[in-house]
Each structure stands twice: as C-alpha cells, then as structure tokens.
Coordinates of C-alpha atoms in Angstrom, one line a residue:
M1 CA 38.0 241.4 78.9
L2 CA 35.3 240.9 75.7
T3 CA 31.7 239.7 76.4
I4 CA 30.7 237.8 73.2
K5 CA 26.6 238.2 72.6
G6 CA 26.9 235.9 69.4
H7 CA 28.4 235.2 66.6
S8 CA 28.2 233.9 62.6
V9 CA 31.4 232.2 60.6
E10 CA 31.9 231.3 57.0
I11 CA 34.4 229.8 55.0
L12 CA 35.9 232.1 52.7
K13 CA 36.2 230.7 48.8
D14 CA 39.3 230.8 47.0
P15 CA 38.7 230.7 43.4
F16 CA 42.1 230.6 41.9
G17 CA 43.3 227.9 44.6
I18 CA 46.4 230.1 45.0
L19 CA 46.0 230.6 48.9
T20 CA 47.6 228.1 51.5
G21 CA 45.4 226.8 54.4
K22 CA 41.7 227.7 54.6
R23 CA 40.5 231.3 55.4
Y24 CA 36.6 231.9 57.6
E25 CA 34.8 234.8 58.2
F26 CA 33.9 235.6 61.8
L27 CA 31.5 238.4 62.5
V28 CA 31.2 238.7 66.1
N29 CA 28.9 240.8 68.4
L30 CA 30.3 242.4 71.2
D31 CA 28.6 243.5 74.2
V32 CA 29.9 246.9 74.8
P33 CA 28.8 249.0 78.2
E34 CA 27.7 252.4 77.7
E35 CA 30.6 253.9 79.5
D36 CA 32.7 252.8 76.9
E37 CA 34.3 254.9 74.3
L38 CA 33.6 252.0 71.4
Y39 CA 30.2 251.7 72.2
T40 CA 27.6 253.1 69.5
D41 CA 24.0 253.0 69.8
N42 CA 24.0 250.8 66.7
G43 CA 26.0 248.0 68.4
V44 CA 29.6 246.7 67.7
S45 CA 30.7 243.6 66.3
A46 CA 34.1 242.7 64.7
R47 CA 34.8 241.3 61.3
V48 CA 37.3 238.8 61.7
I49 CA 39.3 236.7 59.0
V50 CA 41.2 233.9 60.3
K51 CA 43.6 231.5 58.7
A52 CA 43.8 228.0 59.6
E53 CA 46.5 225.9 58.3
E54 CA 47.5 222.7 59.4
E55 CA 47.7 223.0 63.5
A56 CA 48.3 227.0 63.3
V57 CA 45.2 229.2 63.5
S58 CA 45.7 233.4 62.7
I59 CA 44.1 236.4 62.6
V60 CA 44.7 237.6 59.0
S61 CA 42.3 241.3 59.6
C62 CA 40.1 242.6 62.1
D63 CA 37.8 245.5 61.9
L64 CA 35.8 246.7 64.6
Q65 CA 32.2 248.0 63.1
E66 CA 29.0 249.2 63.6
T67 CA 26.7 246.1 63.7
T68 CA 23.6 247.5 61.9
T69 CA 25.2 249.9 59.1
G70 CA 28.5 247.9 58.8
R71 CA 30.3 251.0 59.3
I72 CA 33.7 250.6 59.9
L73 CA 34.9 252.0 63.4
E74 CA 38.5 253.4 63.7
F75 CA 39.3 252.0 66.7
D76 CA 41.8 249.1 67.6
M77 CA 41.7 246.1 69.6
E78 CA 43.9 246.1 72.8
D79 CA 46.6 243.0 72.4
D80 CA 44.7 240.9 74.9
E81 CA 41.5 241.5 73.5
E82 CA 42.6 240.4 70.1
A83 CA 44.1 237.1 71.6
E84 CA 40.9 236.6 73.2
L85 CA 39.5 237.0 69.9
L86 CA 41.6 234.4 68.3
Q87 CA 40.8 231.8 71.0
F88 CA 37.4 232.3 70.7
C89 CA 37.8 231.9 67.0
K90 CA 39.7 228.8 67.2
E91 CA 37.0 227.2 69.8
H92 CA 34.4 227.6 66.8
L93 CA 36.0 226.9 63.5
P94 CA 33.3 224.8 61.5
G95 CA 34.1 221.1 61.6

C-alpha cells in the first residue's frame, strides 16, 4: 500500500495539437519506510504522466525518482501499487 505525503499536478501542453485527450504530469511524494529497499535519505517521488480522454484515464509513464535530486531510481512499481497510484491520479485530476 502506498502512503502519499503530497502531490502536485500540471497540464502538459501539446504545442502541435497531435495528441488526443489531455496529458497531466503528477509528482507524487511517497512515504517510504526505512526498511524498504526503495528508501533513500533524499525521499522518493513518482513522476506520473496521465492521459485523460473522454471517460478513460490511464498512466502513460511512471518513473520513481529521488525527491530532492530528481535522479531516476531503477525500480518498477508492483501492479497493485500502480493501480493505487492511477486511482489517486484519477481522484486528483484538475477541473
């Protein structure tokens, strides 16, 4: 289960108008216990690109990174964690 400490979200612009739907970039700060292999002193965040088209919302990409440095971490989320993150993003879409 993910513990989310905070988040920010921005609409991504499509300057050429070639993408369908809208794209959003979420930066989700995660609370990772010290005993977890993912833990770093710099904190852990998920950078998630979400596509919203009509009623469908999906994750386009998701990278785990150190919060303070932005360094990409070489870990993948479990399927249930990604589903939880998608649900969080759906609930926090702007507008």
